[in-house]
CSV table of C-alpha atoms and ligand atoms in Angstrom, one decimal:
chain,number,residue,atom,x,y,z
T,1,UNK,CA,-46.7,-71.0,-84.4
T,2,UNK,CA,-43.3,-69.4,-85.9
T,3,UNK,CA,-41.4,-71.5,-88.6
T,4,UNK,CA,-37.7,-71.3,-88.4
T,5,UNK,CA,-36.2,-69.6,-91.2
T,6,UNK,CA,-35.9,-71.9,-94.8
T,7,UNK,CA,-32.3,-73.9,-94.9
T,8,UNK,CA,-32.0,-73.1,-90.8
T,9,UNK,CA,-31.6,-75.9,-88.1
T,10,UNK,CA,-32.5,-76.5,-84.7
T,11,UNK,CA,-30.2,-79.1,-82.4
T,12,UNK,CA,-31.8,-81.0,-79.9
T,13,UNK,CA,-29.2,-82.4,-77.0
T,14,UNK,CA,-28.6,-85.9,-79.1
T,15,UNK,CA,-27.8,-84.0,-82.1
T,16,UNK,CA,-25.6,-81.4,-79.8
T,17,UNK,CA,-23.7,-84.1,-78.3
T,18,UNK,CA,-22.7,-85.7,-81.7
T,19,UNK,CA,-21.5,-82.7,-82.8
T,20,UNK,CA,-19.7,-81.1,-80.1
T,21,UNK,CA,-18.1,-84.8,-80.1
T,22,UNK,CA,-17.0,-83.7,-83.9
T,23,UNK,CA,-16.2,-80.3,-83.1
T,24,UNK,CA,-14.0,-81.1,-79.7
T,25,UNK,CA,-11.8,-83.9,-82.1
T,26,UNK,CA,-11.2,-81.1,-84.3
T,27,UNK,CA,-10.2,-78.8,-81.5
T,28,UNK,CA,-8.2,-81.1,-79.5
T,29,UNK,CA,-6.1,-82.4,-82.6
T,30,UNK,CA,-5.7,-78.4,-83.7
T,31,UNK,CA,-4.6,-77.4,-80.4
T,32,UNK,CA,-2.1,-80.2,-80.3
T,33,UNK,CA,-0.4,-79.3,-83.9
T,34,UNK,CA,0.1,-75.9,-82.4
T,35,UNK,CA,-2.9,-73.7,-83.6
T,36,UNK,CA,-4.5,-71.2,-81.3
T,37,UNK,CA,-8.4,-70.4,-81.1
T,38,UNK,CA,-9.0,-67.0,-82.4
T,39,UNK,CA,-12.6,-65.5,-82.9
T,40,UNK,CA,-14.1,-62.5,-85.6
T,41,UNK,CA,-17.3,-60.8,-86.2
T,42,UNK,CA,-20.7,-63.0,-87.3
T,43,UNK,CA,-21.2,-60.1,-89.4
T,44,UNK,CA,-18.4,-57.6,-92.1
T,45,UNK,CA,-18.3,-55.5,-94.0
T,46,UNK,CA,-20.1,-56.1,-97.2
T,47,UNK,CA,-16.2,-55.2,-99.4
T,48,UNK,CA,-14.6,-57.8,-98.0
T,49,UNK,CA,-16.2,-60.6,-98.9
T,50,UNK,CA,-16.8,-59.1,-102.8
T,51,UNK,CA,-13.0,-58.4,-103.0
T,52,UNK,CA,-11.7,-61.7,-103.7
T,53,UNK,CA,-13.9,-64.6,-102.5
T,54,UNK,CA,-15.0,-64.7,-106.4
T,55,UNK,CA,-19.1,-64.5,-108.0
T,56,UNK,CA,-20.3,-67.8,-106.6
T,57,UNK,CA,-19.9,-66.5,-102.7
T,58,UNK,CA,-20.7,-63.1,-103.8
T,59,UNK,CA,-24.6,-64.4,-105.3
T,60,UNK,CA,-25.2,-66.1,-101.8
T,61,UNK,CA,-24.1,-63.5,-99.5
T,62,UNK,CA,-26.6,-62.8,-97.2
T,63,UNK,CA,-25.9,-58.8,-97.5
T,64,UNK,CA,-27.6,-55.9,-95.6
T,65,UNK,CA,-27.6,-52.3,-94.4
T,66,UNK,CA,-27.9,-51.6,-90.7
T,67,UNK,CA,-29.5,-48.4,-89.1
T,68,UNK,CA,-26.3,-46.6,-89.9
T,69,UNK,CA,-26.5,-47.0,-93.5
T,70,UNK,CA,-23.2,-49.6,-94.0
T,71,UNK,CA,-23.6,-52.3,-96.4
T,72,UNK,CA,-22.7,-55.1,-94.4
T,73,UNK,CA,-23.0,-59.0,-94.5
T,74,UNK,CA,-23.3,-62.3,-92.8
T,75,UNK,CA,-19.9,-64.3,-93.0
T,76,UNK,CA,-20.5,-67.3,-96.0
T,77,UNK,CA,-16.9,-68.4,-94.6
T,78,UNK,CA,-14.1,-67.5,-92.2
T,79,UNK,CA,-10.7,-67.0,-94.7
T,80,UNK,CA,-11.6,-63.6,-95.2
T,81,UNK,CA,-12.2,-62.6,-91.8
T,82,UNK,CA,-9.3,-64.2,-90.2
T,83,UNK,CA,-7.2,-62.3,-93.1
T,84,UNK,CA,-8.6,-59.0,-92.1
T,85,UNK,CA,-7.9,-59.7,-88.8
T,86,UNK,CA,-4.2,-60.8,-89.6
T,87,UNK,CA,-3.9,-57.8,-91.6
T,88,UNK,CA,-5.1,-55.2,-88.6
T,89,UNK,CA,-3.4,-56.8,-85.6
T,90,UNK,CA,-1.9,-59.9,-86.3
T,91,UNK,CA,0.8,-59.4,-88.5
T,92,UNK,CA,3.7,-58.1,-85.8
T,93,UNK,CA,3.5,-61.1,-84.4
T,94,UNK,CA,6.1,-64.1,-84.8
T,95,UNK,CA,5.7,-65.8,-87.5
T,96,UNK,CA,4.3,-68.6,-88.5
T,97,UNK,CA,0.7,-67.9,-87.1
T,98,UNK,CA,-1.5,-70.6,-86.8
T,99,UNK,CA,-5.2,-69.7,-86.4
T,100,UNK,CA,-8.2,-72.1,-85.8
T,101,UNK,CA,-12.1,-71.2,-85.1
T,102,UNK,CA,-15.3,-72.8,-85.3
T,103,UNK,CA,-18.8,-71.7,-85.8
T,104,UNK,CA,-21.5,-70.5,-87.9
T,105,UNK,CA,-21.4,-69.4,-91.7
T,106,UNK,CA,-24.6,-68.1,-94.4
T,107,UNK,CA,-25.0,-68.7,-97.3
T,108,UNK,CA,-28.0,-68.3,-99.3
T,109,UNK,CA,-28.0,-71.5,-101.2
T,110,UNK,CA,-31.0,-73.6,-102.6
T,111,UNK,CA,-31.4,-76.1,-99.4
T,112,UNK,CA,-31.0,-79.5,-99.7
T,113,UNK,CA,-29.8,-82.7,-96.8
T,114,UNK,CA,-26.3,-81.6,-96.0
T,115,UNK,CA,-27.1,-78.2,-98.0
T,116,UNK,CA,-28.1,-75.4,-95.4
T,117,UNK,CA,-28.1,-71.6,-95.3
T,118,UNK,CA,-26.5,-71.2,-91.2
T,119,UNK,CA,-24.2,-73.7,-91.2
T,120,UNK,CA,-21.0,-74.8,-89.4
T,121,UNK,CA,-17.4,-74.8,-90.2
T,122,UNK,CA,-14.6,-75.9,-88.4
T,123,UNK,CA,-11.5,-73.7,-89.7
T,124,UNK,CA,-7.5,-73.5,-89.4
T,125,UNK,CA,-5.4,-71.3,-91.5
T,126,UNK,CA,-1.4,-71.1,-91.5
T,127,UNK,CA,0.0,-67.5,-92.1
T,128,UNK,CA,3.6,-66.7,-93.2
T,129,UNK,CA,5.2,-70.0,-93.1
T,130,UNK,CA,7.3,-71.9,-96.0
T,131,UNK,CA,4.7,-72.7,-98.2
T,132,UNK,CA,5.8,-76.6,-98.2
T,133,UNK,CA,5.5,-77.6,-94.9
T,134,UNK,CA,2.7,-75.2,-94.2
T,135,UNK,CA,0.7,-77.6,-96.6
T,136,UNK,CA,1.6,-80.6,-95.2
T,137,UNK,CA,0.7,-79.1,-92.0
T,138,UNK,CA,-2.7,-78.4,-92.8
T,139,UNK,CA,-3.5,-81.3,-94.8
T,140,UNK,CA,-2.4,-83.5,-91.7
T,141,UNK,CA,-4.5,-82.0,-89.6
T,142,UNK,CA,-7.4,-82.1,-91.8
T,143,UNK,CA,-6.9,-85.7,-93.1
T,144,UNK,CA,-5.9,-86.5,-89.2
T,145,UNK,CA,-9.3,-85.1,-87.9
T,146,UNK,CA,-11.6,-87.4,-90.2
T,147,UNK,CA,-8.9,-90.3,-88.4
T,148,UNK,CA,-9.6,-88.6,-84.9
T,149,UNK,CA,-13.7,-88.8,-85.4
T,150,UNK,CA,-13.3,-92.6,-86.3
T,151,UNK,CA,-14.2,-91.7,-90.1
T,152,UNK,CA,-12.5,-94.2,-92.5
T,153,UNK,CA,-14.5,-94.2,-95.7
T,154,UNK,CA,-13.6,-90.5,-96.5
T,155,UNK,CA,-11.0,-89.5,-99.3
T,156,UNK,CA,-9.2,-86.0,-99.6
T,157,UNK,CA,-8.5,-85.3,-103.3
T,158,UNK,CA,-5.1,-83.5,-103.9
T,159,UNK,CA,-4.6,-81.3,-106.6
T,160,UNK,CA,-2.8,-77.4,-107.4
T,161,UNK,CA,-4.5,-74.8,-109.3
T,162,UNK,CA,-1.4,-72.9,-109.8
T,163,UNK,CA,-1.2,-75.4,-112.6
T,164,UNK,CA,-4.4,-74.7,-114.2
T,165,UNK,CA,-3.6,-70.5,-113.8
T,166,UNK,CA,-0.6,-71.1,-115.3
T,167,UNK,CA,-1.8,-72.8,-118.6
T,168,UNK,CA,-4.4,-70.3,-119.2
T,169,UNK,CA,-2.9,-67.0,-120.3
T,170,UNK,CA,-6.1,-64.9,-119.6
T,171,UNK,CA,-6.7,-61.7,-117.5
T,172,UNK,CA,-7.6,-62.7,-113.8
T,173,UNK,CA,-11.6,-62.2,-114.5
T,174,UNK,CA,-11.8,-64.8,-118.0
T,175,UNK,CA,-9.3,-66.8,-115.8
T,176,UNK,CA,-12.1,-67.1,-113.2
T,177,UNK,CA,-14.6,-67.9,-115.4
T,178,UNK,CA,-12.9,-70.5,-117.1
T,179,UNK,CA,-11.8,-72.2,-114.0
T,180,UNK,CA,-15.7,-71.7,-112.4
T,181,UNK,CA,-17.0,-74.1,-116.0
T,182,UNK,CA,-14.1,-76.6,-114.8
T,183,UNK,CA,-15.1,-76.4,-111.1
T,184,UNK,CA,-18.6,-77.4,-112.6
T,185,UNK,CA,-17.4,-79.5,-115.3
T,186,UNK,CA,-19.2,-77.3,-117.4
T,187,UNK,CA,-17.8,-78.6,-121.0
T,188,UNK,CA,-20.3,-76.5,-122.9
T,189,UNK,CA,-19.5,-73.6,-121.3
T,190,UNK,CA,-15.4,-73.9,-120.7
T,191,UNK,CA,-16.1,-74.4,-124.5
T,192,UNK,CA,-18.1,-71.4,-125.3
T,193,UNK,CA,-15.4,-69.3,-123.1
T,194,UNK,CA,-12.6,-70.6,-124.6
T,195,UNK,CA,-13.7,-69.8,-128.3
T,196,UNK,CA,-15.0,-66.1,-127.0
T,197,UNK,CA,-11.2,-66.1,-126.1
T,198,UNK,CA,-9.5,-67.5,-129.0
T,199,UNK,CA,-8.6,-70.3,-127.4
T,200,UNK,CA,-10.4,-73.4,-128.7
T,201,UNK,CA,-7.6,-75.4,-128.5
T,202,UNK,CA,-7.3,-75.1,-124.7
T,203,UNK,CA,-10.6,-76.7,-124.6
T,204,UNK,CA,-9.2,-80.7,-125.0
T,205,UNK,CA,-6.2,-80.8,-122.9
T,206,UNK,CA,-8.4,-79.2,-120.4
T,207,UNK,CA,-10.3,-81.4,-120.3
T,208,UNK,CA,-7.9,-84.3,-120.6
T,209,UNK,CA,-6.4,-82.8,-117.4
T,210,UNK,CA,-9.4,-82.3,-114.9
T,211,UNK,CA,-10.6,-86.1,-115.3
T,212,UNK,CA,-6.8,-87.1,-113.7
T,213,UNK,CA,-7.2,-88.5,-110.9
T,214,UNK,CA,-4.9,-91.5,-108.7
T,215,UNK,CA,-1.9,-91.7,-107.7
T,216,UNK,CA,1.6,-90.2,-108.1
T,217,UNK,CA,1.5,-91.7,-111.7
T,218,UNK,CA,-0.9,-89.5,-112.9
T,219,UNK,CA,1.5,-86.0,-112.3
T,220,UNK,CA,3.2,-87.7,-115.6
T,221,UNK,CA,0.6,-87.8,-117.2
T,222,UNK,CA,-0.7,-84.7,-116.2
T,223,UNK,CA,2.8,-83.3,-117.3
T,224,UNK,CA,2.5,-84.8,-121.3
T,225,UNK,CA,-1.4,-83.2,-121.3
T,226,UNK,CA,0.4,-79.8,-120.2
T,227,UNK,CA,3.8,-79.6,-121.2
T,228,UNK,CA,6.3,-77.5,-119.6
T,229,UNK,CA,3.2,-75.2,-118.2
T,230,UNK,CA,2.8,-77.9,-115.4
T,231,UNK,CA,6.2,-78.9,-114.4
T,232,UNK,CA,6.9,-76.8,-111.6
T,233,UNK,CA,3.6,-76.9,-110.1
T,234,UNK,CA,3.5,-80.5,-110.4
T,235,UNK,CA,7.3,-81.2,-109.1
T,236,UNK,CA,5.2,-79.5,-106.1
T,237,UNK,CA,2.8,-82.3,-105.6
T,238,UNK,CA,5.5,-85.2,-105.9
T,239,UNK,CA,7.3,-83.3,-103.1
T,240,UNK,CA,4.2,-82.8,-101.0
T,241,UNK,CA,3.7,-86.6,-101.2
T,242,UNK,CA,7.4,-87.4,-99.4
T,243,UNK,CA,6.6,-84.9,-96.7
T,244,UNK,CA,3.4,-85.9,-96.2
T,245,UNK,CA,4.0,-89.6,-95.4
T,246,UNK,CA,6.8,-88.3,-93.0
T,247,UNK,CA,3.6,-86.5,-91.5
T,248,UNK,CA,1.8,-89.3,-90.8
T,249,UNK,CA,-0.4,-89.2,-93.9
T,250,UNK,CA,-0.1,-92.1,-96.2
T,251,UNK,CA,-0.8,-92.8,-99.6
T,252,UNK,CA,-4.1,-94.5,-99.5
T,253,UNK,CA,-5.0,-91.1,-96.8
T,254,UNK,CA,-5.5,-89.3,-100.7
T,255,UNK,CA,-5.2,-89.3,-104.3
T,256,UNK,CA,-4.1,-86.6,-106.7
T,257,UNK,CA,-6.6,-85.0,-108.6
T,258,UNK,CA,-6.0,-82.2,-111.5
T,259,UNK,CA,-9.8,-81.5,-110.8
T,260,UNK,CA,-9.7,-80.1,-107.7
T,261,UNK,CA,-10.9,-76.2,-108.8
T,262,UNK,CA,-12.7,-74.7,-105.8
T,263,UNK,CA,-15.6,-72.3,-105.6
T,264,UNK,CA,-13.4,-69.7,-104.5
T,265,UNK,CA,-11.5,-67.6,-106.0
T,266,UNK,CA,-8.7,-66.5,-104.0
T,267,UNK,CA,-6.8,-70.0,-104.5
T,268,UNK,CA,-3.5,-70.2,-105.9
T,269,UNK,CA,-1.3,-73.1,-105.4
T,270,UNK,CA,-2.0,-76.1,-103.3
T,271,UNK,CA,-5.8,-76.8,-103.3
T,272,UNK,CA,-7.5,-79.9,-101.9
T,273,UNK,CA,-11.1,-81.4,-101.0
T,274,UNK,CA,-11.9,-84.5,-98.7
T,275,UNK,CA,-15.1,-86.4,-99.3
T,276,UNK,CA,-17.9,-89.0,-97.3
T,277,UNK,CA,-19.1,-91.6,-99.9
T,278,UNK,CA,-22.3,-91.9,-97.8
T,279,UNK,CA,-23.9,-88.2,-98.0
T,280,UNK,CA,-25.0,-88.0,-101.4
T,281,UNK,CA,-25.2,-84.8,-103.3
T,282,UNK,CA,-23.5,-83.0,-100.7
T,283,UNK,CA,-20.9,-85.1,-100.1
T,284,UNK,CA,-17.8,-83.0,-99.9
T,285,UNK,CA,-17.7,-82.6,-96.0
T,286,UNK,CA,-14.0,-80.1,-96.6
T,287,UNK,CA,-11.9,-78.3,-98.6
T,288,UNK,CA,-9.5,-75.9,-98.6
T,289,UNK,CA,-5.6,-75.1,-100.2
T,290,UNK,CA,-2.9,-72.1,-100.5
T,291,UNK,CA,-4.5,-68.9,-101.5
T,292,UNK,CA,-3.7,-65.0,-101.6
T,293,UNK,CA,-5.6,-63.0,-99.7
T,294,UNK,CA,-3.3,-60.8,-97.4
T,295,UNK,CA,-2.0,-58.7,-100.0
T,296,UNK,CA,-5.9,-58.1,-101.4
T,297,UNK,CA,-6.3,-56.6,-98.0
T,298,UNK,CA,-3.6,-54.0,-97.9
T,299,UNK,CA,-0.8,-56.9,-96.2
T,300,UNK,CA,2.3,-57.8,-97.5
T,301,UNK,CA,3.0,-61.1,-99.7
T,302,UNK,CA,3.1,-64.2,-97.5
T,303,UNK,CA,1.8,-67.5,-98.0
T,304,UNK,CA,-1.1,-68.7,-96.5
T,305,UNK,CA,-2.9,-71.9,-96.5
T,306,UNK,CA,-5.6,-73.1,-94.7
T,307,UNK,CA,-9.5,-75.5,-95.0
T,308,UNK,CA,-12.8,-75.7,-93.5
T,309,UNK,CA,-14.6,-78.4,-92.8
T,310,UNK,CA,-18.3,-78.6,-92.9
T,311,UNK,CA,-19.7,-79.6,-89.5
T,312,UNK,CA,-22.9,-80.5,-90.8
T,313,UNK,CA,-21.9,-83.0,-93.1
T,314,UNK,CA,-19.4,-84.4,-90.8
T,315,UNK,CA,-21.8,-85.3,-88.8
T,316,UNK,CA,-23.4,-87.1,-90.9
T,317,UNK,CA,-20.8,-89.5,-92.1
T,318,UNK,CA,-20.0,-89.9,-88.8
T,319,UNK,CA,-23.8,-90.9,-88.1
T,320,UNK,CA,-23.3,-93.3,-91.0
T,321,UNK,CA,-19.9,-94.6,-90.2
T,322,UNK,CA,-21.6,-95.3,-86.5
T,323,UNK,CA,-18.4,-93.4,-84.9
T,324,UNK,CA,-20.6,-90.7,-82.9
T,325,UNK,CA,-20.8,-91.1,-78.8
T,326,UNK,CA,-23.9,-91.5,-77.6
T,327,UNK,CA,-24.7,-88.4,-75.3
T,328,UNK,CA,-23.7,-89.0,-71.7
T,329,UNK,CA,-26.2,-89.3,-69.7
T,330,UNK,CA,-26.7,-88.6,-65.8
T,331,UNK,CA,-24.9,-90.3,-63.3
T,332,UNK,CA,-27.3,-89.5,-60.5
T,333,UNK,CA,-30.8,-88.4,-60.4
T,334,UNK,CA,-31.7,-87.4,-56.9
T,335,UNK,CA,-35.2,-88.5,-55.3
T,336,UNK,CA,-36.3,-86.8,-52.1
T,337,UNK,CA,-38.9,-89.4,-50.2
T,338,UNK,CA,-41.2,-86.7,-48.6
T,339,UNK,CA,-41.2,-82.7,-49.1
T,340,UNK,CA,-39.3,-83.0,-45.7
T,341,UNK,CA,-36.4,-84.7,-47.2
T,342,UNK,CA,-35.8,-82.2,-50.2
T,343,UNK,CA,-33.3,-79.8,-48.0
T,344,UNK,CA,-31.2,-83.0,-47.1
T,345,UNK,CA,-31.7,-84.4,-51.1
T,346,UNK,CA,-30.5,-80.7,-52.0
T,347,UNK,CA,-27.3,-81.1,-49.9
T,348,UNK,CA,-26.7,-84.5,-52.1
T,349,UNK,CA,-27.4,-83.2,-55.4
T,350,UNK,CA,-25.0,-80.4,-54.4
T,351,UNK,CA,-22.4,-82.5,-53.3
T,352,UNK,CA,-22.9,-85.1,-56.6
T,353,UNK,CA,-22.3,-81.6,-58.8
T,354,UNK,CA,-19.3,-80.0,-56.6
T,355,UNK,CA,-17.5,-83.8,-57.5
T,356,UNK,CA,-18.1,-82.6,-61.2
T,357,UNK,CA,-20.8,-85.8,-61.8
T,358,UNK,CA,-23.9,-85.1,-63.8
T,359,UNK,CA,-26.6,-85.0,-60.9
T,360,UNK,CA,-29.8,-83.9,-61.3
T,361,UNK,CA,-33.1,-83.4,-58.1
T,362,UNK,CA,-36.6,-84.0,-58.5
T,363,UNK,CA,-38.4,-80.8,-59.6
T,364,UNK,CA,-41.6,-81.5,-59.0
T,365,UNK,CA,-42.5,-83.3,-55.9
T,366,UNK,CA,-43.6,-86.4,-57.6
T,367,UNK,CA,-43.6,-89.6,-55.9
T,368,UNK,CA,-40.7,-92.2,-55.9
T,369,UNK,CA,-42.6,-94.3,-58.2
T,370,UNK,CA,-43.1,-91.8,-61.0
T,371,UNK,CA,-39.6,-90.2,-60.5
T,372,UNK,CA,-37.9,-93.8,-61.0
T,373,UNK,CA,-40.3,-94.1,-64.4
T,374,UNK,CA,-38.7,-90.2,-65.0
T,375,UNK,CA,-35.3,-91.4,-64.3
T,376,UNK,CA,-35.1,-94.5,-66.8
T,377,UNK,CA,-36.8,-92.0,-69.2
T,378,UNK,CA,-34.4,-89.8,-69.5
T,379,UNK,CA,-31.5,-92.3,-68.9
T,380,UNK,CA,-29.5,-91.7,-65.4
T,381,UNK,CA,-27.5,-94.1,-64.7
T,382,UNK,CA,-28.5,-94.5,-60.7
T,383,UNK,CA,-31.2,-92.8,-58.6
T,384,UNK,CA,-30.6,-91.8,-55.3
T,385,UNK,CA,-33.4,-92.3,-53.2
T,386,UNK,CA,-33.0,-89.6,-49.8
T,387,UNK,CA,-35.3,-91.2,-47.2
T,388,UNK,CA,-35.2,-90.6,-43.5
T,389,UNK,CA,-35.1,-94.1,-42.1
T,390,UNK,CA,-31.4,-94.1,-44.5
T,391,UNK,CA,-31.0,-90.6,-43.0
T,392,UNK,CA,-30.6,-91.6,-39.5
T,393,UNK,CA,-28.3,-93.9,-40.3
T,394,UNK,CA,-26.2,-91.3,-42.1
T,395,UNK,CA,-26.9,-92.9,-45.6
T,396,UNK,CA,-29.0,-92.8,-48.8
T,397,UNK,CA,-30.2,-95.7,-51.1
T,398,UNK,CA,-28.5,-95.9,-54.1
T,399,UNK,CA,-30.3,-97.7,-56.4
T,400,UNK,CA,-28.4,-98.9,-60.5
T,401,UNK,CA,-31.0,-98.2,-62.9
T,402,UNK,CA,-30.4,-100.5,-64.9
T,403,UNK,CA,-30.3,-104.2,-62.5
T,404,UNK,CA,-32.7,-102.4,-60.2
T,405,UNK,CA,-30.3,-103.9,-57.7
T,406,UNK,CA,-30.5,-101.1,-54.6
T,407,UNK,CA,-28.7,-100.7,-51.5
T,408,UNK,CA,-27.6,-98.3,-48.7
T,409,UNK,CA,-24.9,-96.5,-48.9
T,410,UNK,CA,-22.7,-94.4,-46.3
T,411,UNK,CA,-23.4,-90.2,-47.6
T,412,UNK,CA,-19.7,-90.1,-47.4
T,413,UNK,CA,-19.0,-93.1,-49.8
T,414,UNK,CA,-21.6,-92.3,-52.5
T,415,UNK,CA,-19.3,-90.3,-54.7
T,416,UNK,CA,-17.7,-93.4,-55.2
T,417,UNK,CA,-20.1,-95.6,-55.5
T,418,UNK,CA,-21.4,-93.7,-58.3
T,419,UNK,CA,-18.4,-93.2,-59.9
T,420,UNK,CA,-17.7,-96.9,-59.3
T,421,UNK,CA,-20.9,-98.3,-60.1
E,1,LIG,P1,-15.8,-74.2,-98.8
E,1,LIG,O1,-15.4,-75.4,-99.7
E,1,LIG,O2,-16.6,-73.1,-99.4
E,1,LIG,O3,-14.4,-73.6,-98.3
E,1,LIG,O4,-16.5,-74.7,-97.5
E,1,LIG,C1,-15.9,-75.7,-96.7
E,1,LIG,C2,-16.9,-76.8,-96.3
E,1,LIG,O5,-18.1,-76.2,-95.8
E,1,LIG,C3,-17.4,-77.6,-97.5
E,1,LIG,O6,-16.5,-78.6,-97.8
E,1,LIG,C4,-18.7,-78.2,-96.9
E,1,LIG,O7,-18.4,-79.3,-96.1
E,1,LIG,C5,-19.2,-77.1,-96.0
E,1,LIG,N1,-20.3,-76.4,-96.7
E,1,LIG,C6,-20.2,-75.5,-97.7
E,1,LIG,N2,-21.5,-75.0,-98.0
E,1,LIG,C7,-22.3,-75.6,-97.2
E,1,LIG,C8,-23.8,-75.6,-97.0
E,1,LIG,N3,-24.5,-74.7,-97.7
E,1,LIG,N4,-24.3,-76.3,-96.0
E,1,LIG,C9,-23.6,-77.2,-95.3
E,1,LIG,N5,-22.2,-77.3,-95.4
E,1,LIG,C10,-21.6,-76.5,-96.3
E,1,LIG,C11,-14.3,-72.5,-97.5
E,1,LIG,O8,-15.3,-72.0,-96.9
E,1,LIG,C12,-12.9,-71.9,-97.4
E,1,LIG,N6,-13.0,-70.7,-96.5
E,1,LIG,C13,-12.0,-73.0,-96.8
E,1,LIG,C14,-10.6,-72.5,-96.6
E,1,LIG,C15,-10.1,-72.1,-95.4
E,1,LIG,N7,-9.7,-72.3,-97.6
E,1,LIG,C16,-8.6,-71.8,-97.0
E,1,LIG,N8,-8.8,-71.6,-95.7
């Protein structure tokens, strides 16, 4: 007996259809704001996820060298990928682009419910439009999504680290490290940094700032914490909010929160993260926000802006909001009466499948009794019983699973009267 891997899943067909249900909102709603599907490499080069993506991702990277000898790794995320790709090929083309792709990620984390080390993201990312209404743009969409699974406990959480960069007047590195203790609202050690930097007075207002968190009328308080370090990038916020209720999202869709830091480190203006009350720990089923990565890869400066949401954990407060579909089921199972009737039963099941129903035949030659137990088993909705005294009479007996009620029907009216039925 083989164990799967530690923090690894496997889906049975329920759990599939639940979360292809998830994943095809996404797409659907993506598709229809104008992004295209776009696909990278499971696997990178080791550099480009240790570029920018900042020491949290780097300590979980699943990293490697192949036969070759190159130090490669398992994507823990998409960004970077999709940024390398825009850098290679994408970039001649008109601008803005608008990327989406789904799949697996790894990250070697400590697993935990909602906390795995292959898990799934659903991802857009805007490249080279205004930074504005790029924002907007992806915030509607990924506010719209949780609308279009049926999700209406979850609550993105606004906020702009271009605020926070701006107040602290440290080198990039001690800028990260500082902004990682806030991310963990790690007082002890924002403190520690802060005095290693001279900057002990930082430490209050900082923390003043982070705990903000409501609506529009905490940007002026955010301002009197900050002084004129946060105008601009709060100015930005109020702004977002007008376009974003011209896009649909409205002001109970989010709040504004100064705390918003991310575990990434490529962030620079806009960031955001949108949580399910009902997962716990883990509850933070997306996140995303403006960020700099083009130029890190050898591209010129544009903005960019983009999220991921967690599949896994969307899933799960769908499960608990009670949005999912249930997984369709057959709409015919197909029951030969007699090994001489299986050619003609064939012909139906055939038939049943070229219509594009979900029609499935007897595999092994058990009676009609125990295939009518196998049929309500595995839920089709009618069985179609081939017999010959119905054959000579150019028919078949559809029975409805679920009333038991069966009759003959004509061959050339069952399409309909499974479809009908
Ligand atoms: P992230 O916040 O690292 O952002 O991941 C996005 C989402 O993936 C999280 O909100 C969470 O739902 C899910 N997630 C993260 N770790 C795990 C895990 N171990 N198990 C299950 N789910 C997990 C990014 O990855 C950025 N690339 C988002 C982005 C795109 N920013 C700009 N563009």
């Amino acid at each position: 007996m083989f164990e799967r891997p530690r923090g690894t899943n496997d889906w049975g067909p329920e759990d599939m259809a639940k979360r292809r249900f998830v994943e095809s909102r996404f797409v659907q709603l993506a598709e229809s704001f104008g992004f295209r599907e776009v696909s990278t490499p499971t696997f990178e080069s080791l550099d480009l996820f240790t570029a920018k993506s900042g020491p949290a991702i780097v300590r979980e990277l699943y990293a490697f060298k192949d036969q070759g000898g190159r130090d490669l790794a398992l994507r823990p995320e998409f960004t970077a990928s999709i940024l390398r790709f825009y850098v290679s090929d994408l970039r001649s083309r008109p601008k803005p682009i608008k990327v989406y792709t789904t799949g697996n990620v790894f990250r070697y984390e400590e697993p935990q419910k909602g906390r795995y080390r292959e898990f799934f993201q659903l991802n857009a990312e805007i490249i080279g439009g205004a930074t504005l209404p790029s924002d907007a743009d992806v915030l509607a969409l990924a506010i719209g999504t949780m609308r279009a699974i049926g999700l209406k406990q979850v609550t993105a959480r606004i906020g702009n680290i271009g605020i926070l960069r701006g107040y602290l007047p440290f080198e990039p590195a001690d800028q990260a490290v500082v902004l990682h203790s806030l991310d963990k609202r790690n007082f002890p050690m924002l403190d520690a940094e802060l005095a290693r930097l001279g900057r002990k007075d930082l430490g209050e207002p900082l923390r003043k700032v982070v705990e903000l968190s409501g609506g529009m009328e905490i940007l002026g308080r955010a301002e009197k914490l900050l002084g004129g370090a946060g105008r601009e990038g709060l100015e930005y916020l109020r702004q977002l909010a007008g376009l974003l209720t011209a896009n649909g999202v409205g002001s109970s869709d989010y709040a504004f929160d100064m705390g918003v830091v991310r575990g990434l480190d490529y962030y620079t203006g806009m960031v955001f993260e949108i949580d399910s009350p009902n997962l716990g720990a883990e509850k933070q089923v997306g996140g995303g926000g403006a960020y700099s990565l083009a130029e890190v890869f050898g591209g010129e400066r544009v903005a960019q802006t983009g999220f991921a949401l967690g599949l896994d954990r969307l899933v799960m407060a769908a499960e608990a909001e009670g949005t999912t579909e249930a997984a369709r089921a057959l709409d015919a199972y197909v029951i030969p009466i007699g090994d001489e009737m299986r050619k003609r039963a064939s012909e139906v099941v055939s038939m049943l499948r070229g219509a594009s129903l979900r029609a499935d035949i007897d595999l092994l030659g058990r009676g009609p009794t125990k295939n009518l137990d196998y049929a309500n088993a595995v839920g089709a909705r009618t069985a179609v019983l081939v017999g010959e005294k119905e054959a000579k009479a150019g028919a078949v007996a559809l029975r409805d699973m679920k009333s038991g009620a069966q009759r003959d029907v004509p061959l050339d009216s069952l399409i309909e009267a499974i479809r009908n039925g």
